[in-house]
PDB file of C-alpha atoms in Angstrom:
ATOM      1  CA  MET A   1     -56.499  21.735  -4.909  1.00 40.00           C
ATOM      2  CA  ARG A   2     -56.011  18.342  -6.127  1.00 43.00           C
ATOM      3  CA  LEU A   3     -53.089  19.550  -8.378  1.00 41.00           C
ATOM      4  CA  GLN A   4     -51.519  21.089  -5.346  1.00 44.00           C
ATOM      5  CA  GLN A   5     -51.769  17.871  -3.387  1.00 43.00           C
ATOM      6  CA  ILE A   6     -50.170  15.989  -6.316  1.00 39.00           C
ATOM      7  CA  ILE A   7     -47.365  18.562  -6.476  1.00 36.00           C
ATOM      8  CA  SER A   8     -46.907  18.455  -2.627  1.00 40.00           C
ATOM      9  CA  LEU A   9     -46.757  14.587  -2.851  1.00 40.00           C
ATOM     10  CA  LEU A  10     -44.203  14.627  -5.570  1.00 38.00           C
ATOM     11  CA  ALA A  11     -42.101  17.139  -3.704  1.00 37.00           C
ATOM     12  CA  SER A  12     -42.301  15.051  -0.537  1.00 36.00           C
ATOM     13  CA  THR A  13     -41.241  11.930  -2.484  1.00 35.00           C
ATOM     14  CA  LEU A  14     -38.325  13.819  -4.095  1.00 35.00           C
ATOM     15  CA  CYS A  15     -37.109  15.067  -0.746  1.00 33.00           C
ATOM     16  CA  LEU A  16     -37.308  11.445   0.651  1.00 31.00           C
ATOM     17  CA  ASN A  17     -35.287  10.140  -2.254  1.00 30.00           C
ATOM     18  CA  ILE A  18     -32.695  12.821  -1.901  1.00 26.00           C
ATOM     19  CA  SER A  19     -32.447  12.170   1.850  1.00 26.00           C
ATOM     20  CA  THR A  20     -32.126   8.409   1.307  1.00 25.00           C
ATOM     21  CA  SER A  21     -29.439   8.987  -1.245  1.00 25.00           C
ATOM     22  CA  LEU A  22     -27.515  11.307   1.038  1.00 25.00           C
ATOM     23  CA  SER A  23     -27.878   8.870   4.064  1.00 26.00           C
ATOM     24  CA  ALA A  24     -26.372   6.087   1.776  1.00 29.00           C
ATOM     25  CA  SER A  25     -23.491   8.175   0.514  1.00 36.00           C
ATOM     26  CA  GLU A  26     -20.053   6.612   0.224  1.00 50.00           C
ATOM     27  CA  PRO A  27     -18.182   6.315   3.544  1.00 52.00           C
ATOM     28  CA  GLN A  28     -15.054   8.522   3.922  1.00 84.00           C
ATOM     29  CA  HIS A  29     -11.852   7.399   5.410  1.00 95.00           C
ATOM     30  CA  ARG A  30      -8.991   9.145   7.120  1.00 96.00           C
ATOM     31  CA  LEU A  31      -5.924   8.480   5.152  1.00 97.00           C
ATOM     32  CA  LEU A  32      -2.082   8.609   5.161  1.00 98.00           C
ATOM     33  CA  ILE A  33      -1.275   8.980   1.475  1.00 98.00           C
ATOM     34  CA  ALA A  34       1.662   9.813  -0.721  1.00 98.00           C
ATOM     35  CA  ASP A  35       2.534  10.667  -4.341  1.00 98.00           C
ATOM     36  CA  SER A  36       6.080  11.100  -5.551  1.00 96.00           C
ATOM     37  CA  SER A  37       5.007  12.924  -8.715  1.00 96.00           C
ATOM     38  CA  ARG A  38       3.595  15.770  -6.598  1.00 97.00           C
ATOM     39  CA  GLU A  39       6.369  15.293  -3.953  1.00 98.00           C
ATOM     40  CA  ARG A  40       3.634  15.114  -1.269  1.00 98.00           C
ATOM     41  CA  ILE A  41       2.847  12.937   1.672  1.00 98.00           C
ATOM     42  CA  ALA A  42      -0.271  13.999   3.605  1.00 98.00           C
ATOM     43  CA  MET A  43      -2.890  13.002   6.283  1.00 97.00           C
ATOM     44  CA  ILE A  44      -6.413  13.447   4.861  1.00 96.00           C
ATOM     45  CA  ASP A  45      -9.417  13.605   7.174  1.00 94.00           C
ATOM     46  CA  GLU A  46     -12.758  11.954   6.623  1.00 92.00           C
ATOM     47  CA  ALA A  47     -13.981  15.125   4.942  1.00 90.00           C
ATOM     48  CA  GLY A  48     -11.103  15.197   2.520  1.00 91.00           C
ATOM     49  CA  LYS A  49      -9.235  18.025   4.229  1.00 94.00           C
ATOM     50  CA  THR A  50      -5.470  18.050   4.578  1.00 96.00           C
ATOM     51  CA  GLN A  51      -4.516  17.650   8.255  1.00 96.00           C
ATOM     52  CA  TRP A  52      -0.862  17.586   7.787  1.00 97.00           C
ATOM     53  CA  GLU A  53       1.537  17.434   4.728  1.00 98.00           C
ATOM     54  CA  MET A  54       5.142  17.315   4.009  1.00 97.00           C
ATOM     55  CA  LYS A  55       7.283  17.474   0.854  1.00 97.00           C
ATOM     56  CA  ILE A  56       8.998  14.222  -0.181  1.00 97.00           C
ATOM     57  CA  GLY A  57      11.111  12.700  -2.983  1.00 97.00           C
ATOM     58  CA  PRO A  58      10.693   9.091  -4.213  1.00 97.00           C
ATOM     59  CA  LEU A  59       8.601   6.943  -1.764  1.00 98.00           C
ATOM     60  CA  HIS A  60       7.355   3.311  -1.702  1.00 98.00           C
ATOM     61  CA  ASP A  61       6.339   2.960   1.849  1.00 98.00           C
ATOM     62  CA  LEU A  62       4.756   4.839   4.796  1.00 98.00           C
ATOM     63  CA  HIS A  63       3.319   4.135   8.290  1.00 98.00           C
ATOM     64  CA  LEU A  64       1.471   6.000  10.979  1.00 98.00           C
ATOM     65  CA  LEU A  65       3.120   4.778  14.226  1.00 98.00           C
ATOM     66  CA  ASP A  66       1.345   4.125  17.503  1.00 96.00           C
ATOM     67  CA  ASN A  67       2.861   7.319  18.952  1.00 97.00           C
ATOM     68  CA  GLY A  68       1.296   9.418  16.292  1.00 97.00           C
ATOM     69  CA  HIS A  69       4.464  10.010  14.365  1.00 98.00           C
ATOM     70  CA  VAL A  70       4.827   9.164  10.717  1.00 98.00           C
ATOM     71  CA  LEU A  71       7.559   6.854   9.426  1.00 98.00           C
ATOM     72  CA  LEU A  72       8.409   7.635   5.826  1.00 98.00           C
ATOM     73  CA  GLN A  73      11.265   8.065   3.382  1.00 98.00           C
ATOM     74  CA  THR A  74      12.406  11.310   1.916  1.00 97.00           C
ATOM     75  CA  ASN A  75      14.361   9.776  -0.996  1.00 98.00           C
ATOM     76  CA  TRP A  76      15.383   6.200  -2.000  1.00 98.00           C
ATOM     77  CA  THR A  77      17.775   5.876   0.917  1.00 98.00           C
ATOM     78  CA  THR A  78      16.717   8.020   3.869  1.00 98.00           C
ATOM     79  CA  ILE A  79      14.138   6.905   6.350  1.00 98.00           C
ATOM     80  CA  VAL A  80      12.821   9.399   8.859  1.00 98.00           C
ATOM     81  CA  GLU A  81      10.398   9.495  11.714  1.00 98.00           C
ATOM     82  CA  ILE A  82       8.462  12.789  11.796  1.00 98.00           C
ATOM     83  CA  ASP A  83       6.263  14.310  14.471  1.00 98.00           C
ATOM     84  CA  PRO A  84       3.396  15.793  12.494  1.00 97.00           C
ATOM     85  CA  GLN A  85       2.464  18.137  15.348  1.00 96.00           C
ATOM     86  CA  THR A  86       5.793  19.951  14.956  1.00 96.00           C
ATOM     87  CA  SER A  87       7.074  18.504  11.538  1.00 94.00           C
ATOM     88  CA  ARG A  88      10.303  17.750  13.566  1.00 97.00           C
ATOM     89  CA  ARG A  89      12.583  14.786  12.635  1.00 98.00           C
ATOM     90  CA  VAL A  90      12.987  12.696  15.694  1.00 98.00           C
ATOM     91  CA  TRP A  91      14.861   9.812  14.055  1.00 98.00           C
ATOM     92  CA  GLU A  92      16.627   9.320  10.733  1.00 98.00           C
ATOM     93  CA  TYR A  93      18.638   6.488   9.003  1.00 98.00           C
ATOM     94  CA  ASN A  94      20.425   6.899   5.708  1.00 98.00           C
ATOM     95  CA  SER A  95      21.092   3.488   4.090  1.00 98.00           C
ATOM     96  CA  ALA A  96      23.449   5.242   1.476  1.00 98.00           C
ATOM     97  CA  THR A  97      25.995   5.875   4.098  1.00 97.00           C
ATOM     98  CA  ALA A  98      25.258   3.690   7.147  1.00 98.00           C
ATOM     99  CA  GLY A  99      25.773   0.064   7.737  1.00 97.00           C
ATOM    100  CA  GLY A 100      28.927  -0.151   5.526  1.00 96.00           C
ATOM    101  CA  ASN A 101      26.986   0.880   2.451  1.00 97.00           C
ATOM    102  CA  ALA A 102      29.047   3.921   1.321  1.00 97.00           C
ATOM    103  CA  GLY A 103      29.721   3.824  -2.282  1.00 95.00           C
ATOM    104  CA  ARG A 104      27.280   1.092  -3.092  1.00 96.00           C
ATOM    105  CA  ALA A 105      24.242   1.317  -5.392  1.00 97.00           C
ATOM    106  CA  ILE A 106      21.411   0.829  -3.034  1.00 97.00           C
ATOM    107  CA  GLU A 107      17.699   1.839  -2.793  1.00 98.00           C
ATOM    108  CA  VAL A 108      15.092   1.323  -0.058  1.00 98.00           C
ATOM    109  CA  HIS A 109      11.544   0.358  -0.990  1.00 98.00           C
ATOM    110  CA  ALA A 110      10.230  -0.954   2.321  1.00 98.00           C
ATOM    111  CA  PHE A 111      10.538  -0.421   6.140  1.00 98.00           C
ATOM    112  CA  GLN A 112       8.570  -1.116   9.160  1.00 98.00           C
ATOM    113  CA  ARG A 113       8.800  -0.169  12.902  1.00 98.00           C
ATOM    114  CA  LEU A 114       8.868  -3.353  14.919  1.00 98.00           C
ATOM    115  CA  ALA A 115       7.429  -4.155  18.262  1.00 97.00           C
ATOM    116  CA  ASN A 116      10.845  -4.109  19.923  1.00 97.00           C
ATOM    117  CA  GLY A 117      11.384  -0.514  18.809  1.00 97.00           C
ATOM    118  CA  HIS A 118      13.814  -1.441  16.009  1.00 98.00           C
ATOM    119  CA  THR A 119      13.114  -0.361  12.425  1.00 98.00           C
ATOM    120  CA  LEU A 120      13.204  -3.009   9.690  1.00 98.00           C
ATOM    121  CA  ILE A 121      14.682  -1.658   6.450  1.00 99.00           C
ATOM    122  CA  ALA A 122      14.867  -3.588   3.144  1.00 98.00           C
ATOM    123  CA  GLU A 123      18.009  -2.650   1.193  1.00 98.00           C
ATOM    124  CA  SER A 124      17.781  -3.405  -2.516  1.00 98.00           C
ATOM    125  CA  GLY A 125      21.076  -3.664  -4.228  1.00 98.00           C
ATOM    126  CA  ILE A 126      22.759  -5.747  -1.595  1.00 96.00           C
ATOM    127  CA  PRO A 127      20.095  -7.257  -1.104  1.00 98.00           C
ATOM    128  CA  ARG A 128      19.197  -7.696   2.540  1.00 98.00           C
ATOM    129  CA  VAL A 129      16.795  -6.725   5.276  1.00 98.00           C
ATOM    130  CA  ILE A 130      18.224  -5.192   8.363  1.00 98.00           C
ATOM    131  CA  GLU A 131      16.903  -4.274  11.934  1.00 98.00           C
ATOM    132  CA  VAL A 132      18.257  -0.986  13.028  1.00 98.00           C
ATOM    133  CA  ASP A 133      18.057   0.225  16.734  1.00 98.00           C
ATOM    134  CA  ARG A 134      17.427   3.826  17.696  1.00 97.00           C
ATOM    135  CA  ALA A 135      21.193   4.469  17.773  1.00 98.00           C
ATOM    136  CA  GLY A 136      21.413   3.309  14.059  1.00 97.00           C
ATOM    137  CA  LYS A 137      23.270   0.102  14.926  1.00 98.00           C
ATOM    138  CA  ILE A 138      22.338  -2.959  12.943  1.00 98.00           C
ATOM    139  CA  ALA A 139      20.899  -5.480  15.402  1.00 98.00           C
ATOM    140  CA  HIS A 140      19.998  -8.265  12.851  1.00 98.00           C
ATOM    141  CA  GLU A 141      20.205  -8.798   9.184  1.00 98.00           C
ATOM    142  CA  VAL A 142      18.742 -11.262   6.634  1.00 98.00           C
ATOM    143  CA  HIS A 143      20.239 -11.793   3.163  1.00 98.00           C
ATOM    144  CA  LEU A 144      17.704 -12.220   0.418  1.00 98.00           C
ATOM    145  CA  SER A 145      17.716 -14.604  -2.611  1.00 98.00           C
ATOM    146  CA  VAL A 146      17.277 -12.604  -5.804  1.00 98.00           C
ATOM    147  CA  VAL A 147      17.566 -14.211  -9.319  1.00 98.00           C
ATOM    148  CA  HIS A 148      17.453 -10.908 -11.195  1.00 97.00           C
ATOM    149  CA  PRO A 149      19.372  -8.438  -9.008  1.00 97.00           C
ATOM    150  CA  HIS A 150      18.829  -4.625  -9.432  1.00 97.00           C
ATOM    151  CA  PRO A 151      18.945  -1.845  -6.833  1.00 97.00           C
ATOM    152  CA  HIS A 152      15.448  -0.528  -8.015  1.00 98.00           C
ATOM    153  CA  ARG A 153      13.714  -3.932  -8.320  1.00 98.00           C
ATOM    154  CA  ASP A 154      15.056  -6.296  -5.810  1.00 98.00           C
ATOM    155  CA  THR A 155      12.208  -5.673  -3.418  1.00 98.00           C
ATOM    156  CA  ARG A 156       8.931  -3.790  -3.026  1.00 98.00           C
ATOM    157  CA  LEU A 157       7.057  -4.028   0.306  1.00 98.00           C
ATOM    158  CA  VAL A 158       8.486  -6.227   3.002  1.00 98.00           C
ATOM    159  CA  ARG A 159       6.735  -7.077   6.327  1.00 98.00           C
ATOM    160  CA  GLN A 160       7.745  -8.983   9.438  1.00 98.00           C
ATOM    161  CA  LEU A 161       5.126 -11.594  10.389  1.00 98.00           C
ATOM    162  CA  ASP A 162       4.100 -12.531  13.948  1.00 96.00           C
ATOM    163  CA  THR A 163       6.201 -15.582  13.566  1.00 97.00           C
ATOM    164  CA  GLY A 164       9.271 -13.471  13.087  1.00 98.00           C
ATOM    165  CA  ASN A 165       9.536 -14.465   9.363  1.00 98.00           C
ATOM    166  CA  LEU A 166       9.700 -11.924   6.668  1.00 98.00           C
ATOM    167  CA  LEU A 167       7.243 -11.736   3.780  1.00 98.00           C
ATOM    168  CA  VAL A 168       9.052 -10.199   0.861  1.00 98.00           C
ATOM    169  CA  CYS A 169       7.841  -8.929  -2.579  1.00 98.00           C
ATOM    170  CA  HIS A 170      10.598  -9.310  -5.125  1.00 98.00           C
ATOM    171  CA  GLU A 171       9.473  -7.026  -7.987  1.00 98.00           C
ATOM    172  CA  GLY A 172      12.127  -7.969 -10.515  1.00 98.00           C
ATOM    173  CA  ASP A 173      11.693 -11.692  -9.900  1.00 98.00           C
ATOM    174  CA  GLY A 174       7.959 -11.570  -9.864  1.00 98.00           C
ATOM    175  CA  VAL A 175       8.066 -13.726  -6.718  1.00 98.00           C
ATOM    176  CA  VAL A 176       6.878 -13.438  -3.112  1.00 98.00           C
ATOM    177  CA  ARG A 177       9.235 -15.129  -0.670  1.00 98.00           C
ATOM    178  CA  GLU A 178       8.853 -15.795   2.962  1.00 98.00           C
ATOM    179  CA  TYR A 179      12.209 -16.053   4.826  1.00 98.00           C
ATOM    180  CA  SER A 180      12.920 -17.197   8.396  1.00 98.00           C
ATOM    181  CA  PRO A 181      14.961 -15.045  10.632  1.00 98.00           C
ATOM    182  CA  SER A 182      18.083 -17.005   9.572  1.00 97.00           C
ATOM    183  CA  GLY A 183      17.448 -16.156   5.944  1.00 98.00           C
ATOM    184  CA  GLU A 184      16.103 -19.582   4.890  1.00 98.00           C
ATOM    185  CA  THR A 185      13.246 -19.393   2.177  1.00 98.00           C
ATOM    186  CA  VAL A 186      10.386 -21.334   3.788  1.00 98.00           C
ATOM    187  CA  TRP A 187       7.719 -20.495   1.299  1.00 98.00           C
ATOM    188  CA  GLU A 188       7.695 -18.777  -2.107  1.00 98.00           C
ATOM    189  CA  TYR A 189       5.117 -18.050  -4.915  1.00 98.00           C
ATOM    190  CA  ALA A 190       5.873 -16.960  -8.424  1.00 98.00           C
ATOM    191  CA  VAL A 191       3.164 -14.564  -9.511  1.00 98.00           C
ATOM    192  CA  PRO A 192       1.778 -16.009 -12.731  1.00 98.00           C
ATOM    193  CA  LEU A 193       1.267 -14.264 -16.057  1.00 98.00           C
ATOM    194  CA  PHE A 194      -1.947 -16.244 -16.546  1.00 96.00           C
ATOM    195  CA  GLY A 195      -0.982 -17.119 -20.174  1.00 96.00           C
ATOM    196  CA  ARG A 196      -0.345 -13.482 -21.332  1.00 96.00           C
ATOM    197  CA  GLU A 197       2.909 -12.069 -22.743  1.00 97.00           C
ATOM    198  CA  PRO A 198       4.678  -9.235 -20.743  1.00 97.00           C
ATOM    199  CA  ALA A 199       4.204  -5.687 -22.062  1.00 97.00           C
ATOM    200  CA  ASP A 200       6.399  -2.667 -21.172  1.00 95.00           C
ATOM    201  CA  GLY A 201       5.009   0.456 -19.457  1.00 94.00           C
ATOM    202  CA  HIS A 202       3.446   1.596 -16.285  1.00 94.00           C
ATOM    203  CA  GLY A 203      -0.143   2.268 -17.177  1.00 97.00           C
ATOM    204  CA  PRO A 204      -3.087   0.082 -18.131  1.00 97.00           C
ATOM    205  CA  GLU A 205      -1.481  -0.865 -21.325  1.00 97.00           C
ATOM    206  CA  ALA A 206       1.517  -2.596 -19.548  1.00 97.00           C
ATOM    207  CA  PHE A 207       1.378  -6.204 -18.187  1.00 98.00           C
ATOM    208  CA  GLY A 208       3.598  -8.296 -15.920  1.00 98.00           C
ATOM    209  CA  ASN A 209       3.914  -9.943 -12.528  1.00 98.00           C
ATOM    210  CA  GLN A 210       5.905  -7.240 -10.800  1.00 98.00           C
ATOM    211  CA  CYS A 211       4.358  -7.725  -7.359  1.00 98.00           C
ATOM    212  CA  PHE A 212       4.172  -4.741  -4.977  1.00 98.00           C
ATOM    213  CA  ALA A 213       2.583  -5.975  -1.709  1.00 98.00           C
ATOM    214  CA  ALA A 214       1.736  -9.184   0.156  1.00 98.00           C
ATOM    215  CA  LEU A 215      -0.627  -9.506   3.113  1.00 98.00           C
ATOM    216  CA  ARG A 216      -0.671 -12.623   5.137  1.00 98.00           C
ATOM    217  CA  LEU A 217      -4.319 -13.367   6.212  1.00 98.00           C
ATOM    218  CA  ALA A 218      -5.454 -14.849   9.439  1.00 97.00           C
ATOM    219  CA  ASN A 219      -6.520 -18.075   7.457  1.00 97.00           C
ATOM    220  CA  GLY A 220      -2.966 -18.548   6.425  1.00 98.00           C
ATOM    221  CA  ASN A 221      -3.593 -17.430   2.784  1.00 98.00           C
ATOM    222  CA  THR A 222      -1.620 -14.559   1.246  1.00 98.00           C
ATOM    223  CA  LEU A 223      -3.092 -11.683  -0.603  1.00 98.00           C
ATOM    224  CA  ILE A 224      -0.680 -10.469  -3.316  1.00 99.00           C
ATOM    225  CA  THR A 225      -1.021  -7.222  -5.382  1.00 98.00           C
ATOM    226  CA  THR A 226       0.391  -8.044  -8.828  1.00 98.00           C
ATOM    227  CA  GLY A 227       1.706  -4.631  -9.720  1.00 98.00           C
ATOM    228  CA  ASN A 228       1.528  -4.226 -13.475  1.00 98.00           C
ATOM    229  CA  GLY A 229      -0.527  -7.447 -13.482  1.00 98.00           C
ATOM    230  CA  HIS A 230      -3.394  -5.070 -12.792  1.00 98.00           C
ATOM    231  CA  GLY A 231      -4.934  -7.008  -9.857  1.00 98.00           C
ATOM    232  CA  VAL A 232      -4.973  -8.882  -6.591  1.00 98.00           C
ATOM    233  CA  ILE A 233      -4.760 -12.730  -6.015  1.00 98.00           C
ATOM    234  CA  GLU A 234      -5.388 -14.704  -2.829  1.00 98.00           C
ATOM    235  CA  VAL A 235      -3.039 -17.730  -2.570  1.00 98.00           C
ATOM    236  CA  THR A 236      -3.197 -20.705  -0.281  1.00 98.00           C
ATOM    237  CA  PRO A 237      -0.065 -22.082   1.361  1.00 98.00           C
ATOM    238  CA  GLU A 238      -0.312 -24.845  -1.285  1.00 98.00           C
ATOM    239  CA  LYS A 239      -0.164 -22.129  -3.915  1.00 98.00           C
ATOM    240  CA  GLU A 240      -3.684 -22.387  -5.181  1.00 98.00           C
ATOM    241  CA  VAL A 241      -5.349 -19.160  -6.300  1.00 98.00           C
ATOM    242  CA  VAL A 242      -8.758 -19.079  -4.564  1.00 98.00           C
ATOM    243  CA  TRP A 243      -9.693 -15.454  -5.292  1.00 98.00           C
ATOM    244  CA  GLN A 244      -8.703 -12.976  -7.977  1.00 98.00           C
ATOM    245  CA  LEU A 245      -9.374  -9.347  -8.885  1.00 98.00           C
ATOM    246  CA  GLN A 246      -8.610  -8.542 -12.505  1.00 98.00           C
ATOM    247  CA  GLN A 247      -8.143  -5.347 -14.418  1.00 98.00           C
ATOM    248  CA  SER A 248     -11.691  -4.884 -15.676  1.00 98.00           C
ATOM    249  CA  ASP A 249     -13.669  -6.567 -12.874  1.00 98.00           C
ATOM    250  CA  LEU A 250     -14.889  -3.339 -11.249  1.00 98.00           C
ATOM    251  CA  PRO A 251     -17.541  -1.397 -13.225  1.00 96.00           C
ATOM    252  CA  ASN A 252     -16.205   1.787 -14.937  1.00 97.00           C
ATOM    253  CA  ILE A 253     -12.814   1.313 -13.320  1.00 98.00           C
ATOM    254  CA  THR A 254      -9.576   0.261 -15.072  1.00 98.00           C
ATOM    255  CA  LEU A 255      -6.824  -1.046 -12.762  1.00 98.00           C
ATOM    256  CA  ALA A 256      -3.210  -0.248 -13.693  1.00 98.00           C
ATOM    257  CA  TRP A 257      -0.271  -0.710 -11.288  1.00 98.00           C
ATOM    258  CA  VAL A 258      -1.941  -2.142  -8.188  1.00 98.00           C
ATOM    259  CA  THR A 259       0.271  -1.325  -5.196  1.00 98.00           C
ATOM    260  CA  THR A 260      -0.862  -1.416  -1.552  1.00 98.00           C
ATOM    261  CA  VAL A 261      -3.574  -3.627  -0.060  1.00 98.00           C
ATOM    262  CA  GLN A 262      -5.177  -3.309   3.367  1.00 98.00           C
ATOM    263  CA  GLN A 263      -7.880  -5.353   4.851  1.00 98.00           C
ATOM    264  CA  LEU A 264     -10.337  -3.334   6.994  1.00 97.00           C
ATOM    265  CA  PRO A 265     -12.184  -4.776  10.054  1.00 95.00           C
ATOM    266  CA  SER A 266     -15.279  -5.214   7.859  1.00 95.00           C
ATOM    267  CA  GLY A 267     -13.288  -7.561   5.633  1.00 97.00           C
ATOM    268  CA  ASN A 268     -13.218  -5.182   2.709  1.00 97.00           C
ATOM    269  CA  LEU A 269     -10.082  -4.448   0.856  1.00 98.00           C
ATOM    270  CA  VAL A 270      -8.500  -1.106   0.071  1.00 98.00           C
ATOM    271  CA  ILE A 271      -6.227  -1.140  -2.905  1.00 98.00           C
ATOM    272  CA  GLY A 272      -3.868   1.362  -4.580  1.00 98.00           C
ATOM    273  CA  ASN A 273      -4.410   1.962  -8.271  1.00 98.00           C
ATOM    274  CA  CYS A 274      -1.264   3.771  -9.440  1.00 98.00           C
ATOM    275  CA  HIS A 275      -0.506   5.028 -12.988  1.00 98.00           C
ATOM    276  CA  ALA A 276      -4.094   4.644 -14.123  1.00 98.00           C
ATOM    277  CA  GLY A 277      -4.400   8.131 -15.303  1.00 97.00           C
ATOM    278  CA  GLU A 278      -6.828  10.983 -14.697  1.00 96.00           C
ATOM    279  CA  GLY A 279     -10.516   9.859 -14.657  1.00 95.00           C
ATOM    280  CA  GLN A 280      -9.603   6.681 -12.714  1.00 97.00           C
ATOM    281  CA  PRO A 281      -9.616   6.365  -8.957  1.00 97.00           C
ATOM    282  CA  GLN A 282      -6.293   6.244  -7.169  1.00 98.00           C
ATOM    283  CA  VAL A 283      -7.598   4.235  -4.133  1.00 98.00           C
ATOM    284  CA  ILE A 284     -10.406   1.852  -4.065  1.00 98.00           C
ATOM    285  CA  GLU A 285     -12.363   0.011  -1.365  1.00 97.00           C
ATOM    286  CA  ILE A 286     -14.104  -3.148  -2.506  1.00 98.00           C
ATOM    287  CA  THR A 287     -15.998  -6.005  -0.887  1.00 98.00           C
ATOM    288  CA  ARG A 288     -14.916  -9.576  -1.394  1.00 98.00           C
ATOM    289  CA  ASP A 289     -17.651 -10.005  -3.984  1.00 98.00           C
ATOM    290  CA  LYS A 290     -16.051  -7.111  -5.939  1.00 98.00           C
ATOM    291  CA  GLN A 291     -18.557  -4.367  -5.150  1.00 98.00           C
ATOM    292  CA  VAL A 292     -17.109  -0.942  -5.061  1.00 97.00           C
ATOM    293  CA  VAL A 293     -17.712   0.697  -1.682  1.00 96.00           C
ATOM    294  CA  TRP A 294     -15.655   3.858  -1.828  1.00 96.00           C
ATOM    295  CA  THR A 295     -13.031   5.447  -4.028  1.00 96.00           C
ATOM    296  CA  PHE A 296     -10.465   8.266  -3.670  1.00 96.00           C
ATOM    297  CA  GLN A 297      -9.630  10.426  -6.669  1.00 96.00           C
ATOM    298  CA  ASP A 298      -7.797  13.683  -6.314  1.00 96.00           C
ATOM    299  CA  PHE A 299      -5.540  14.877  -9.165  1.00 97.00           C
ATOM    300  CA  GLN A 300      -5.255  18.361  -7.747  1.00 95.00           C
ATOM    301  CA  ARG A 301      -3.169  17.470  -4.695  1.00 96.00           C
ATOM    302  CA  PHE A 302      -1.937  14.164  -5.937  1.00 97.00           C
ATOM    303  CA  GLY A 303      -0.892  12.820  -9.333  1.00 97.00           C
ATOM    304  CA  ASN A 304      -0.434   9.641 -11.305  1.00 98.00           C
ATOM    305  CA  SER A 305       2.100   8.241  -9.032  1.00 98.00           C
ATOM    306  CA  LEU A 306       0.197   7.771  -5.960  1.00 98.00           C
ATOM    307  CA  THR A 307       1.755   4.625  -4.770  1.00 98.00           C
ATOM    308  CA  ASN A 308       1.058   4.294  -1.043  1.00 98.00           C
ATOM    309  CA  THR A 309      -2.006   4.700   1.155  1.00 98.00           C
ATOM    310  CA  GLN A 310      -2.786   3.677   4.654  1.00 98.00           C
ATOM    311  CA  VAL A 311      -6.434   3.933   5.891  1.00 97.00           C
ATOM    312  CA  LEU A 312      -6.193   5.321   9.479  1.00 97.00           C
ATOM    313  CA  SER A 313      -9.869   5.225  10.346  1.00 86.00           C
ATOM    314  CA  THR A 314     -13.190   4.199   8.853  1.00 77.00           C
ATOM    315  CA  ASN A 315     -16.543   5.570   9.992  1.00 65.00           C
ATOM    316  CA  GLY A 316     -14.831   7.192  12.932  1.00 61.00           C
ATOM    317  CA  LEU A 317     -13.094   4.054  14.267  1.00 68.00           C
ATOM    318  CA  ALA A 318      -9.298   3.566  14.217  1.00 74.00           C
ATOM    319  CA  VAL A 319      -8.016   0.821  11.848  1.00 78.00           C
ATOM    320  CA  THR A 320      -4.973  -0.907  13.534  1.00 57.00           C
ATOM    321  CA  ALA A 321      -4.391  -3.747  10.985  1.00 44.00           C
ATOM    322  CA  GLN A 322      -0.927  -3.303   9.436  1.00 45.00           C
ATOM    323  CA  LEU A 323      -0.188  -3.131   5.751  1.00 50.00           C
ATOM    324  CA  GLY A 324       1.221  -6.476   5.352  1.00 48.00           C
ATOM    325  CA  GLN A 325      -0.218  -8.699   7.979  1.00 50.00           C
ATOM    326  CA  ASP A 326      -3.968  -9.071   9.009  1.00 49.00           C
ATOM    327  CA  ARG A 327      -3.905  -9.375  12.786  1.00 41.00           C
TER     328      ARG A 327
END
């Protein structure tokens, strides 16, 4: 009888431990996510199931709009608005032929739907940022300063701030610049190499300062993903680095080309870990003290070029902060 009591107690304890483990399982997020190598953009629900997907070509930006539509690109020049309920294109703009660009070498790596209904489009190769109305007419343009011009590398993500200024990641220059609506550079930050020599490649073996995304925080600081610099830095307006995530800071995780960054209402950061290879997470949520909260790793539906992610909801609550400015 005593042995049975011991066995019963052990079983009860084991069940309690399992239950505690399950209740503390990693939170799941609803995501808008895209990978050019698998030619797929998709909405993934909190359980990991595909709610909607579409075939794409090269892609470096995406947005879920307030009306439930998805703003995405189908190739390096064509931006489309899709109704995921019907998969119908409700708006389209092709920078290869519109806006006087016919015959020019041009690529688009960033776009954003603005509050006035216009669509902001960054055209690398010119380089400029334009606002386009629903009829496809250019309502405003800002010419950018680029030291090392190239259609594929002039820009990565570009966002309009609440001030009307533009926060622009210049991949080829390794610089984040803030432009006024008239095109004046009002702030810039050269992403440092931290004493290391550049190394070619896209994976963990590479190294550089080819920044992908910049997020202006409410405190005035700027979060910058350093691309092949394998990390994230937070920089003050005075250009002091006050926080940094480096390649090997997260246990059992190797950062490669760090792409998107999003700040959740909790203050946690969600970052994209592109070109890291199988066995490494493609998307990671961390606390500010560098604790891993949640990871996404799916090399069946997505591949090693999962560049862009937007968290749509967390723990059942919608996430409204934009990828590029913490509101």
